[in-house]
Amino acid sequence: MLGGPTTDRVRIERAREPEAERLAVAEEVRRGLFSSPRSIPSKLFYDDRGSALFEEITRLPEYYPTRTEIAILEERAGEIVAAVAPRELVELGSGSGRKIRLLLDAMTRAGRCESCVLLDVHEGSLTEAATALAEGYPGLRVRGVVGDFASDLRRLGPGGGRLALFLAGTVGNLDPSEVPGFLAAMARQLEPGDAFLVGFDLVKDHGRLHAAYNDSAGVTARFNRNILRVLNDALGADFEPDAFEHVAFYDPRAARIEMWLRASKEMRVRLPRAGCEVRLEAGEAIRSEISCKYTRASVEALLPATGLALGRWITDPAGDFALALLRPR
Ligand code: SAH
Ligand code: AVI
């Protein structure tokens, strides 16, 4: 338990102690920086600043996924809750915890709103969201797990009466080769009758996709560069974020956005707490994120051998974003 409960209905726990977490992050960063291509794990975007910048991104005119997914949930949460009849909601990568409220409201109307579990890598967002939910929903028990959805799903505990959520298209930030294993791990936390609602950003006009990650206000560029500040803070590194250019483009063959940070000059970066040093050529780039875009067919192709089957497929009228309701087979 971290610092005692905020209210007696909120419990926050950590998947790992801070020192074990720091060692794990150091190892992941070292591995990424010395891979080809060089990369940084995208979960490291989300410190206090990065989480606030992500929230700013969700309000940008060019960034359609958040408002589109909210519109779908506003219209269809009642139907989803009626189909699953959950007693408990679980949200992976819960962030501000804004969208889960639309489902909690529908559950409250159905008279079955008992508990929810939030799992997020960023402790600040998690604690704030968990506390706000307990305050906003009298009687709701809220458990927060500070952890990684790629490795800590067992922390959710056994299912039963459970509707799990993975919204925002965050599944697109995983390499598609990892998605079936991730879905199979989630299926093990579900019982027959439970469900997993996953938000997929869909393939669309390339210009709109490009604009969503190259906004005119430069917020996404700040979000991207902030990951270097996170490495400076977490690992004592000496990246100069302003010496890196934000690069984001859509690769139609892989159906994904890639975000990179391109060094504007030759540099030597020390990462003492990761025990390494990186030499970058001028123009050399480090990949910070992939954001894969899906179609119904490419989602269905992920599912064999995961233990999950596609139930409902719900999109907005323009077909920009989809919610897939996955059910244990
Ligand atoms: N669900 C919210 C937030 C989406 S942003 C929404 O729909 O708006 C992605 C969220 O996932 C952030 O809160 C980030 O901290 C979290 N996150 C990213 N990678 C993660 C990982 N590997 N494990 C757990 N949480 C992660
Ligand atoms: C959290 N995730 C779904 C966002 C996305 O669109 O891939 C993160 C993001 N990266 C840049 N802008 C938003």
mmCIF file of C-alpha atoms and ligand atoms in Angstrom:
data_model
loop_
_atom_site.group_PDB
_atom_site.id
_atom_site.type_symbol
_atom_site.label_atom_id
_atom_site.label_comp_id
_atom_site.label_asym_id
_atom_site.label_seq_id
_atom_site.Cartn_x
_atom_site.Cartn_y
_atom_site.Cartn_z
ATOM 1 C CA MET A 1 0.000 0.000 0.000
ATOM 2 C CA LEU A 2 1.367 3.453 -0.909
ATOM 3 C CA GLY A 3 1.100 6.126 1.795
ATOM 4 C CA GLY A 4 -2.155 4.764 3.231
ATOM 5 C CA PRO A 5 -5.603 4.871 1.631
ATOM 6 C CA THR A 6 -6.958 8.232 0.449
ATOM 7 C CA THR A 7 -10.433 7.023 1.298
ATOM 8 C CA ASP A 8 -11.312 3.606 2.680
ATOM 9 C CA ARG A 9 -12.576 2.584 -0.758
ATOM 10 C CA VAL A 10 -9.292 3.279 -2.624
ATOM 11 C CA ARG A 11 -6.322 0.941 -2.609
ATOM 12 C CA ILE A 12 -3.159 1.605 -4.629
ATOM 13 C CA GLU A 13 -0.488 -1.049 -5.056
ATOM 14 C CA ARG A 14 2.735 -1.365 -7.013
ATOM 15 C CA ALA A 15 3.638 -4.286 -9.245
ATOM 16 C CA ARG A 16 7.317 -3.674 -8.348
ATOM 17 C CA GLU A 17 9.243 -1.768 -5.713
ATOM 18 C CA PRO A 18 10.801 1.485 -7.028
ATOM 19 C CA GLU A 19 14.376 0.125 -7.090
ATOM 20 C CA ALA A 20 13.338 -2.996 -9.025
ATOM 21 C CA GLU A 21 11.374 -0.740 -11.403
ATOM 22 C CA ARG A 22 14.395 1.523 -11.950
ATOM 23 C CA LEU A 23 16.633 -1.460 -12.742
ATOM 24 C CA ALA A 24 14.047 -2.867 -15.155
ATOM 25 C CA VAL A 25 13.688 0.506 -16.921
ATOM 26 C CA ALA A 26 17.493 0.891 -17.150
ATOM 27 C CA GLU A 27 17.764 -2.538 -18.767
ATOM 28 C CA GLU A 28 14.909 -1.882 -21.226
ATOM 29 C CA VAL A 29 16.371 1.493 -22.210
ATOM 30 C CA ARG A 30 19.866 0.037 -22.688
ATOM 31 C CA ARG A 31 18.463 -2.762 -24.851
ATOM 32 C CA GLY A 32 16.409 -0.312 -26.966
ATOM 33 C CA LEU A 33 19.196 2.194 -27.503
ATOM 34 C CA PHE A 34 21.580 -0.510 -28.695
ATOM 35 C CA SER A 35 19.034 -2.235 -30.957
ATOM 36 C CA SER A 36 18.640 -1.639 -34.652
ATOM 37 C CA PRO A 37 16.824 0.652 -35.123
ATOM 38 C CA ARG A 38 17.526 2.437 -31.862
ATOM 39 C CA SER A 39 14.354 2.819 -29.795
ATOM 40 C CA ILE A 40 12.981 3.965 -26.451
ATOM 41 C CA PRO A 41 10.018 2.147 -24.811
ATOM 42 C CA SER A 42 6.952 4.332 -25.389
ATOM 43 C CA LYS A 43 5.604 3.725 -21.869
ATOM 44 C CA LEU A 44 8.338 6.169 -20.766
ATOM 45 C CA PHE A 45 6.403 9.074 -22.297
ATOM 46 C CA TYR A 46 4.161 9.128 -19.261
ATOM 47 C CA ASP A 47 5.751 11.027 -16.392
ATOM 48 C CA ASP A 48 3.831 14.008 -14.913
ATOM 49 C CA ARG A 49 4.706 16.278 -17.840
ATOM 50 C CA GLY A 50 4.155 13.623 -20.500
ATOM 51 C CA SER A 51 0.772 12.653 -19.067
ATOM 52 C CA ALA A 52 -0.287 16.326 -19.048
ATOM 53 C CA LEU A 53 0.968 16.727 -22.634
ATOM 54 C CA PHE A 54 -1.000 13.647 -23.689
ATOM 55 C CA GLU A 55 -4.139 15.205 -22.212
ATOM 56 C CA GLU A 56 -3.354 18.369 -24.227
ATOM 57 C CA ILE A 57 -2.998 16.228 -27.374
ATOM 58 C CA THR A 58 -6.476 14.757 -26.798
ATOM 59 C CA ARG A 59 -7.945 18.275 -27.126
ATOM 60 C CA LEU A 60 -6.128 19.206 -30.363
ATOM 61 C CA PRO A 61 -8.281 19.749 -33.455
ATOM 62 C CA GLU A 62 -6.105 17.362 -35.493
ATOM 63 C CA TYR A 63 -6.211 14.541 -32.893
ATOM 64 C CA TYR A 64 -9.570 12.882 -33.624
ATOM 65 C CA PRO A 65 -9.274 9.533 -31.689
ATOM 66 C CA THR A 66 -10.230 10.744 -28.202
ATOM 67 C CA ARG A 67 -13.326 12.703 -29.156
ATOM 68 C CA THR A 68 -14.405 9.969 -31.560
ATOM 69 C CA GLU A 69 -14.075 7.196 -28.974
ATOM 70 C CA ILE A 70 -15.906 9.311 -26.378
ATOM 71 C CA ALA A 71 -18.752 9.897 -28.857
ATOM 72 C CA ILE A 72 -19.024 6.136 -29.473
ATOM 73 C CA LEU A 73 -19.066 5.425 -25.737
ATOM 74 C CA GLU A 74 -21.643 8.146 -25.080
ATOM 75 C CA GLU A 75 -23.953 6.500 -27.537
ATOM 76 C CA ARG A 76 -23.230 2.806 -26.929
ATOM 77 C CA ALA A 77 -22.118 2.387 -23.267
ATOM 78 C CA GLY A 78 -25.637 1.326 -22.243
ATOM 79 C CA GLU A 79 -25.733 -1.366 -24.918
ATOM 80 C CA ILE A 80 -22.240 -2.645 -23.988
ATOM 81 C CA VAL A 81 -23.103 -2.818 -20.282
ATOM 82 C CA ALA A 82 -26.402 -4.564 -21.073
ATOM 83 C CA ALA A 83 -24.559 -7.167 -23.180
ATOM 84 C CA VAL A 84 -21.951 -7.996 -20.499
ATOM 85 C CA ALA A 85 -23.806 -7.188 -17.232
ATOM 86 C CA PRO A 86 -20.522 -6.540 -15.370
ATOM 87 C CA ARG A 87 -20.119 -5.931 -11.635
ATOM 88 C CA GLU A 88 -16.511 -4.815 -12.092
ATOM 89 C CA LEU A 89 -14.689 -2.637 -14.616
ATOM 90 C CA VAL A 90 -10.951 -2.936 -15.258
ATOM 91 C CA GLU A 91 -9.060 -0.355 -17.303
ATOM 92 C CA LEU A 92 -5.558 -0.887 -18.668
ATOM 93 C CA GLY A 93 -3.610 2.327 -19.332
ATOM 94 C CA SER A 94 -6.361 4.267 -17.586
ATOM 95 C CA GLY A 95 -4.716 7.727 -17.702
ATOM 96 C CA SER A 96 -7.100 10.429 -16.512
ATOM 97 C CA GLY A 97 -9.904 7.875 -16.005
ATOM 98 C CA ARG A 98 -12.295 10.082 -17.955
ATOM 99 C CA LYS A 99 -13.766 7.489 -20.331
ATOM 100 C CA ILE A 100 -14.406 4.781 -17.741
ATOM 101 C CA ARG A 101 -17.002 7.129 -16.225
ATOM 102 C CA LEU A 102 -19.231 6.667 -19.257
ATOM 103 C CA LEU A 103 -19.386 2.931 -18.507
ATOM 104 C CA LEU A 104 -19.672 3.443 -14.744
ATOM 105 C CA ASP A 105 -22.641 5.731 -15.380
ATOM 106 C CA ALA A 106 -24.299 3.036 -17.495
ATOM 107 C CA MET A 107 -23.580 0.434 -14.771
ATOM 108 C CA THR A 108 -25.003 2.738 -12.119
ATOM 109 C CA ARG A 109 -28.181 3.103 -14.190
ATOM 110 C CA ALA A 110 -28.322 -0.702 -14.400
ATOM 111 C CA GLY A 111 -27.832 -0.886 -10.598
ATOM 112 C CA ARG A 112 -24.650 -3.017 -10.671
ATOM 113 C CA CYS A 113 -21.692 -0.708 -10.035
ATOM 114 C CA GLU A 114 -19.491 -2.415 -7.394
ATOM 115 C CA SER A 115 -15.777 -2.105 -8.116
ATOM 116 C CA CYS A 116 -13.153 -1.047 -10.570
ATOM 117 C CA VAL A 117 -9.458 -1.720 -11.074
ATOM 118 C CA LEU A 118 -7.164 0.723 -12.877
ATOM 119 C CA LEU A 119 -3.718 -0.308 -14.127
ATOM 120 C CA ASP A 120 -1.292 2.325 -15.356
ATOM 121 C CA VAL A 121 2.446 2.832 -15.462
ATOM 122 C CA HIS A 122 2.146 6.442 -14.229
ATOM 123 C CA GLU A 123 1.516 6.544 -10.504
ATOM 124 C CA GLY A 124 0.369 10.187 -10.439
ATOM 125 C CA SER A 125 -2.425 9.750 -13.004
ATOM 126 C CA LEU A 126 -3.429 6.466 -11.397
ATOM 127 C CA THR A 127 -3.756 7.853 -7.880
ATOM 128 C CA GLU A 128 -5.597 10.948 -9.076
ATOM 129 C CA ALA A 129 -8.012 8.981 -11.258
ATOM 130 C CA ALA A 130 -8.665 6.321 -8.592
ATOM 131 C CA THR A 131 -9.378 8.937 -5.922
ATOM 132 C CA ALA A 132 -11.648 10.957 -8.205
ATOM 133 C CA LEU A 133 -13.640 7.829 -9.131
ATOM 134 C CA ALA A 134 -14.128 6.847 -5.481
ATOM 135 C CA GLU A 135 -15.280 10.384 -4.726
ATOM 136 C CA GLY A 136 -17.596 10.520 -7.745
ATOM 137 C CA TYR A 137 -19.230 7.097 -7.295
ATOM 138 C CA PRO A 138 -20.402 6.504 -3.709
ATOM 139 C CA GLY A 139 -19.976 2.867 -2.728
ATOM 140 C CA LEU A 140 -17.543 2.068 -5.593
ATOM 141 C CA ARG A 141 -14.417 0.176 -4.469
ATOM 142 C CA VAL A 142 -11.364 1.242 -6.507
ATOM 143 C CA ARG A 143 -8.075 -0.608 -6.769
ATOM 144 C CA GLY A 144 -5.136 0.980 -8.589
ATOM 145 C CA VAL A 145 -2.155 -1.040 -9.787
ATOM 146 C CA VAL A 146 1.000 0.828 -10.789
ATOM 147 C CA GLY A 147 2.319 -1.562 -13.388
ATOM 148 C CA ASP A 148 2.943 -2.491 -17.001
ATOM 149 C CA PHE A 149 0.129 -3.999 -19.039
ATOM 150 C CA ALA A 150 2.720 -5.935 -21.035
ATOM 151 C CA SER A 151 3.913 -7.883 -17.989
ATOM 152 C CA ASP A 152 1.656 -7.338 -14.966
ATOM 153 C CA LEU A 153 -1.827 -8.475 -15.986
ATOM 154 C CA ARG A 154 -1.811 -11.227 -13.325
ATOM 155 C CA ARG A 155 -1.971 -8.412 -10.756
ATOM 156 C CA LEU A 156 -5.582 -7.886 -11.839
ATOM 157 C CA GLY A 157 -6.548 -11.121 -10.117
ATOM 158 C CA PRO A 158 -9.270 -13.524 -11.222
ATOM 159 C CA GLY A 159 -12.188 -12.364 -13.355
ATOM 160 C CA GLY A 160 -15.912 -13.028 -13.047
ATOM 161 C CA GLY A 161 -18.515 -10.317 -13.663
ATOM 162 C CA ARG A 162 -15.708 -8.341 -15.302
ATOM 163 C CA LEU A 163 -15.630 -5.922 -18.236
ATOM 164 C CA ALA A 164 -12.044 -4.957 -19.043
ATOM 165 C CA LEU A 165 -11.229 -1.874 -21.117
ATOM 166 C CA PHE A 166 -8.209 -0.959 -23.210
ATOM 167 C CA LEU A 167 -9.122 2.335 -24.820
ATOM 168 C CA ALA A 168 -7.572 5.189 -26.825
ATOM 169 C CA GLY A 169 -6.058 2.855 -29.423
ATOM 170 C CA THR A 170 -3.202 2.184 -26.977
ATOM 171 C CA VAL A 171 -3.133 -1.405 -28.292
ATOM 172 C CA GLY A 172 -1.694 0.242 -31.437
ATOM 173 C CA ASN A 173 1.392 1.238 -29.453
ATOM 174 C CA LEU A 174 2.274 -2.469 -29.149
ATOM 175 C CA ASP A 175 4.109 -4.218 -31.938
ATOM 176 C CA PRO A 176 1.476 -6.331 -33.760
ATOM 177 C CA SER A 177 3.637 -9.412 -33.143
ATOM 178 C CA GLU A 178 3.142 -8.897 -29.388
ATOM 179 C CA VAL A 179 -0.617 -8.350 -29.542
ATOM 180 C CA PRO A 180 -1.793 -12.007 -29.704
ATOM 181 C CA GLY A 181 0.319 -12.851 -26.622
ATOM 182 C CA PHE A 182 -1.011 -9.785 -24.819
ATOM 183 C CA LEU A 183 -4.625 -10.716 -25.679
ATOM 184 C CA ALA A 184 -4.049 -14.306 -24.550
ATOM 185 C CA ALA A 185 -2.637 -13.019 -21.226
ATOM 186 C CA MET A 186 -5.721 -10.839 -20.784
ATOM 187 C CA ALA A 187 -8.010 -13.760 -21.675
ATOM 188 C CA ARG A 188 -6.497 -15.633 -18.704
ATOM 189 C CA GLN A 189 -7.812 -12.871 -16.409
ATOM 190 C CA LEU A 190 -11.358 -13.351 -17.700
ATOM 191 C CA GLU A 191 -14.051 -15.909 -16.962
ATOM 192 C CA PRO A 192 -16.804 -17.076 -19.336
ATOM 193 C CA GLY A 193 -19.313 -14.224 -19.634
ATOM 194 C CA ASP A 194 -16.633 -11.523 -19.062
ATOM 195 C CA ALA A 195 -15.530 -9.263 -21.901
ATOM 196 C CA PHE A 196 -12.606 -7.141 -23.102
ATOM 197 C CA LEU A 197 -13.494 -3.888 -24.875
ATOM 198 C CA VAL A 198 -10.564 -2.719 -27.003
ATOM 199 C CA GLY A 199 -10.345 0.594 -28.877
ATOM 200 C CA PHE A 200 -8.668 0.402 -32.297
ATOM 201 C CA ASP A 201 -7.752 3.452 -34.346
ATOM 202 C CA LEU A 202 -8.643 2.579 -37.947
ATOM 203 C CA VAL A 203 -6.761 2.964 -41.225
ATOM 204 C CA LYS A 204 -7.907 6.161 -42.928
ATOM 205 C CA ASP A 205 -6.854 9.067 -45.139
ATOM 206 C CA HIS A 206 -3.063 9.386 -44.829
ATOM 207 C CA GLY A 207 -3.197 13.174 -44.586
ATOM 208 C CA ARG A 208 -5.454 13.030 -41.514
ATOM 209 C CA LEU A 209 -3.223 10.435 -39.884
ATOM 210 C CA HIS A 210 -0.136 12.546 -40.565
ATOM 211 C CA ALA A 211 -1.776 15.682 -39.181
ATOM 212 C CA ALA A 212 -2.861 13.905 -35.972
ATOM 213 C CA TYR A 213 0.817 13.322 -35.106
ATOM 214 C CA ASN A 214 2.157 16.603 -36.557
ATOM 215 C CA ASP A 215 -0.213 19.147 -34.999
ATOM 216 C CA SER A 216 0.227 22.793 -35.879
ATOM 217 C CA ALA A 217 0.576 23.831 -32.208
ATOM 218 C CA GLY A 218 3.588 21.531 -31.765
ATOM 219 C CA VAL A 219 2.170 19.704 -28.729
ATOM 220 C CA THR A 220 3.003 16.255 -30.117
ATOM 221 C CA ALA A 221 6.564 17.441 -30.760
ATOM 222 C CA ARG A 222 6.825 18.515 -27.093
ATOM 223 C CA PHE A 223 5.343 15.187 -25.988
ATOM 224 C CA ASN A 224 7.904 13.357 -28.127
ATOM 225 C CA ARG A 225 10.930 15.339 -26.878
ATOM 226 C CA ASN A 226 9.738 14.984 -23.277
ATOM 227 C CA ILE A 227 10.680 11.291 -23.354
ATOM 228 C CA LEU A 228 14.331 12.414 -23.360
ATOM 229 C CA ARG A 229 13.672 14.495 -20.218
ATOM 230 C CA VAL A 230 12.183 11.384 -18.639
ATOM 231 C CA LEU A 231 15.426 9.521 -19.396
ATOM 232 C CA ASN A 232 17.429 12.421 -17.947
ATOM 233 C CA ASP A 233 15.357 12.315 -14.730
ATOM 234 C CA ALA A 234 15.115 8.537 -14.381
ATOM 235 C CA LEU A 235 18.625 7.536 -15.421
ATOM 236 C CA GLY A 236 20.719 10.680 -14.891
ATOM 237 C CA ALA A 237 21.148 10.934 -18.678
ATOM 238 C CA ASP A 238 22.280 14.132 -20.385
ATOM 239 C CA PHE A 239 20.124 14.245 -23.521
ATOM 240 C CA GLU A 240 19.569 17.776 -24.883
ATOM 241 C CA PRO A 241 15.875 17.480 -25.901
ATOM 242 C CA ASP A 242 15.976 20.693 -27.938
ATOM 243 C CA ALA A 243 18.749 19.264 -30.085
ATOM 244 C CA PHE A 244 16.305 16.632 -31.410
ATOM 245 C CA GLU A 245 13.733 17.090 -34.167
ATOM 246 C CA HIS A 246 10.264 15.542 -33.865
ATOM 247 C CA VAL A 247 9.598 13.250 -36.816
ATOM 248 C CA ALA A 248 6.268 11.453 -37.314
ATOM 249 C CA PHE A 249 5.020 9.812 -40.512
ATOM 250 C CA TYR A 250 2.506 7.225 -41.667
ATOM 251 C CA ASP A 251 3.922 4.062 -43.220
ATOM 252 C CA PRO A 252 1.048 2.688 -45.336
ATOM 253 C CA ARG A 253 2.692 -0.733 -45.830
ATOM 254 C CA ALA A 254 2.902 -1.367 -42.078
ATOM 255 C CA ALA A 255 -0.322 0.640 -41.461
ATOM 256 C CA ARG A 256 1.332 2.556 -38.696
ATOM 257 C CA ILE A 257 2.507 5.950 -37.560
ATOM 258 C CA GLU A 258 6.125 5.986 -36.451
ATOM 259 C CA MET A 259 7.489 8.698 -34.166
ATOM 260 C CA TRP A 260 11.208 9.348 -34.065
ATOM 261 C CA LEU A 261 13.613 11.831 -32.479
ATOM 262 C CA ARG A 262 16.305 12.913 -34.935
ATOM 263 C CA ALA A 263 19.629 14.274 -33.624
ATOM 264 C CA SER A 264 20.392 17.664 -35.170
ATOM 265 C CA LYS A 265 24.140 17.231 -34.554
ATOM 266 C CA GLU A 266 26.675 14.600 -33.642
ATOM 267 C CA MET A 267 26.472 13.901 -29.924
ATOM 268 C CA ARG A 268 27.612 11.686 -27.097
ATOM 269 C CA VAL A 269 24.956 10.998 -24.471
ATOM 270 C CA ARG A 270 25.769 9.500 -21.082
ATOM 271 C CA LEU A 271 23.192 7.433 -19.180
ATOM 272 C CA PRO A 272 25.044 6.743 -15.909
ATOM 273 C CA ARG A 273 22.245 4.926 -14.100
ATOM 274 C CA ALA A 274 21.855 2.643 -17.141
ATOM 275 C CA GLY A 275 25.631 2.149 -17.204
ATOM 276 C CA CYS A 276 26.024 3.155 -20.837
ATOM 277 C CA GLU A 277 26.877 5.902 -23.296
ATOM 278 C CA VAL A 278 25.440 6.410 -26.793
ATOM 279 C CA ARG A 279 27.134 8.134 -29.719
ATOM 280 C CA LEU A 280 24.739 9.567 -32.294
ATOM 281 C CA GLU A 281 25.634 10.836 -35.765
ATOM 282 C CA ALA A 282 24.070 14.098 -36.957
ATOM 283 C CA GLY A 283 20.741 13.083 -38.519
ATOM 284 C CA GLU A 284 20.593 9.733 -36.698
ATOM 285 C CA ALA A 285 17.176 9.025 -35.197
ATOM 286 C CA ILE A 286 15.750 7.045 -32.288
ATOM 287 C CA ARG A 287 12.260 5.553 -32.580
ATOM 288 C CA SER A 288 10.043 6.529 -29.661
ATOM 289 C CA GLU A 289 6.652 5.108 -30.672
ATOM 290 C CA ILE A 290 4.672 3.125 -33.186
ATOM 291 C CA SER A 291 0.929 3.666 -33.416
ATOM 292 C CA CYS A 292 -0.606 0.899 -35.512
ATOM 293 C CA LYS A 293 -3.848 1.463 -37.378
ATOM 294 C CA TYR A 294 -6.243 -1.419 -37.885
ATOM 295 C CA THR A 295 -9.114 -2.668 -40.023
ATOM 296 C CA ARG A 296 -11.771 -5.133 -38.936
ATOM 297 C CA ALA A 297 -9.934 -7.810 -40.934
ATOM 298 C CA SER A 298 -6.552 -7.070 -39.331
ATOM 299 C CA VAL A 299 -8.145 -7.175 -35.864
ATOM 300 C CA GLU A 300 -9.807 -10.514 -36.641
ATOM 301 C CA ALA A 301 -6.463 -11.853 -37.858
ATOM 302 C CA LEU A 302 -4.977 -11.221 -34.388
ATOM 303 C CA LEU A 303 -7.515 -13.366 -32.573
ATOM 304 C CA PRO A 304 -6.908 -17.060 -33.401
ATOM 305 C CA ALA A 305 -5.082 -18.728 -30.489
ATOM 306 C CA THR A 306 -5.763 -15.850 -28.078
ATOM 307 C CA GLY A 307 -8.798 -17.474 -26.438
ATOM 308 C CA LEU A 308 -10.867 -14.431 -27.442
ATOM 309 C CA ALA A 309 -13.474 -14.048 -30.182
ATOM 310 C CA LEU A 310 -14.933 -10.901 -31.712
ATOM 311 C CA GLY A 311 -18.409 -10.125 -30.438
ATOM 312 C CA ARG A 312 -19.591 -6.636 -31.349
ATOM 313 C CA TRP A 313 -17.634 -4.306 -33.644
ATOM 314 C CA ILE A 314 -18.781 -0.751 -33.024
ATOM 315 C CA THR A 315 -17.537 2.217 -35.042
ATOM 316 C CA ASP A 316 -18.400 5.896 -35.380
ATOM 317 C CA PRO A 317 -20.416 6.743 -38.517
ATOM 318 C CA ALA A 318 -17.291 7.868 -40.428
ATOM 319 C CA GLY A 319 -15.425 4.635 -39.572
ATOM 320 C CA ASP A 320 -12.499 6.450 -37.936
ATOM 321 C CA PHE A 321 -12.316 4.415 -34.730
ATOM 322 C CA ALA A 322 -13.659 1.051 -33.531
ATOM 323 C CA LEU A 323 -14.522 -0.562 -30.237
ATOM 324 C CA ALA A 324 -14.149 -4.337 -30.436
ATOM 325 C CA LEU A 325 -16.003 -6.297 -27.774
ATOM 326 C CA LEU A 326 -13.929 -9.450 -27.342
ATOM 327 C CA ARG A 327 -15.365 -12.441 -25.475
ATOM 328 C CA PRO A 328 -13.621 -15.517 -24.036
ATOM 329 C CA ARG A 329 -14.262 -18.492 -26.336
HETATM 330 N N1 SAH B 1 -7.075 5.472 -21.368
HETATM 331 C C1 SAH B 1 -6.791 6.901 -21.415
HETATM 332 C C2 SAH B 1 -5.288 7.197 -21.552
HETATM 333 C C3 SAH B 1 -4.640 6.726 -22.833
HETATM 334 S S1 SAH B 1 -2.943 7.270 -22.954
HETATM 335 C C4 SAH B 1 -7.562 7.497 -22.553
HETATM 336 O O1 SAH B 1 -8.293 6.764 -23.198
HETATM 337 O O2 SAH B 1 -7.459 8.716 -22.791
HETATM 338 C C5 SAH B 1 -2.093 5.793 -22.626
HETATM 339 C C6 SAH B 1 -2.087 5.469 -21.139
HETATM 340 O O3 SAH B 1 -1.456 4.207 -20.972
HETATM 341 C C7 SAH B 1 -1.292 6.465 -20.280
HETATM 342 O O4 SAH B 1 -2.021 6.758 -19.120
HETATM 343 C C8 SAH B 1 -0.001 5.721 -19.952
HETATM 344 O O5 SAH B 1 0.535 6.089 -18.681
HETATM 345 C C9 SAH B 1 -0.443 4.277 -19.990
HETATM 346 N N2 SAH B 1 0.591 3.350 -20.423
HETATM 347 C C10 SAH B 1 1.390 3.427 -21.513
HETATM 348 N N3 SAH B 1 2.161 2.327 -21.616
HETATM 349 C C11 SAH B 1 1.845 1.545 -20.550
HETATM 350 C C12 SAH B 1 2.274 0.263 -20.121
HETATM 351 N N4 SAH B 1 3.211 -0.429 -20.799
HETATM 352 N N5 SAH B 1 1.710 -0.264 -19.011
HETATM 353 C C13 SAH B 1 0.757 0.434 -18.304
HETATM 354 N N6 SAH B 1 0.313 1.646 -18.662
HETATM 355 C C14 SAH B 1 0.844 2.190 -19.788
HETATM 356 C C1 AVI B 2 -1.826 6.535 -26.220
HETATM 357 N N1 AVI B 2 -1.738 6.354 -27.695
HETATM 358 C C2 AVI B 2 -2.911 5.640 -28.192
HETATM 359 C C3 AVI B 2 -1.466 7.590 -28.422
HETATM 360 C C4 AVI B 2 -1.427 7.299 -29.944
HETATM 361 O O1 AVI B 2 -2.097 8.008 -30.681
HETATM 362 O O2 AVI B 2 -0.749 6.358 -30.351
HETATM 363 C C5 AVI B 2 -0.174 8.232 -27.992
HETATM 364 C C6 AVI B 2 0.186 9.410 -28.832
HETATM 365 N N2 AVI B 2 1.325 9.567 -29.461
HETATM 366 C C7 AVI B 2 1.310 10.705 -30.109
HETATM 367 N N3 AVI B 2 0.130 11.274 -29.956
HETATM 368 C C8 AVI B 2 -0.597 10.483 -29.137
#
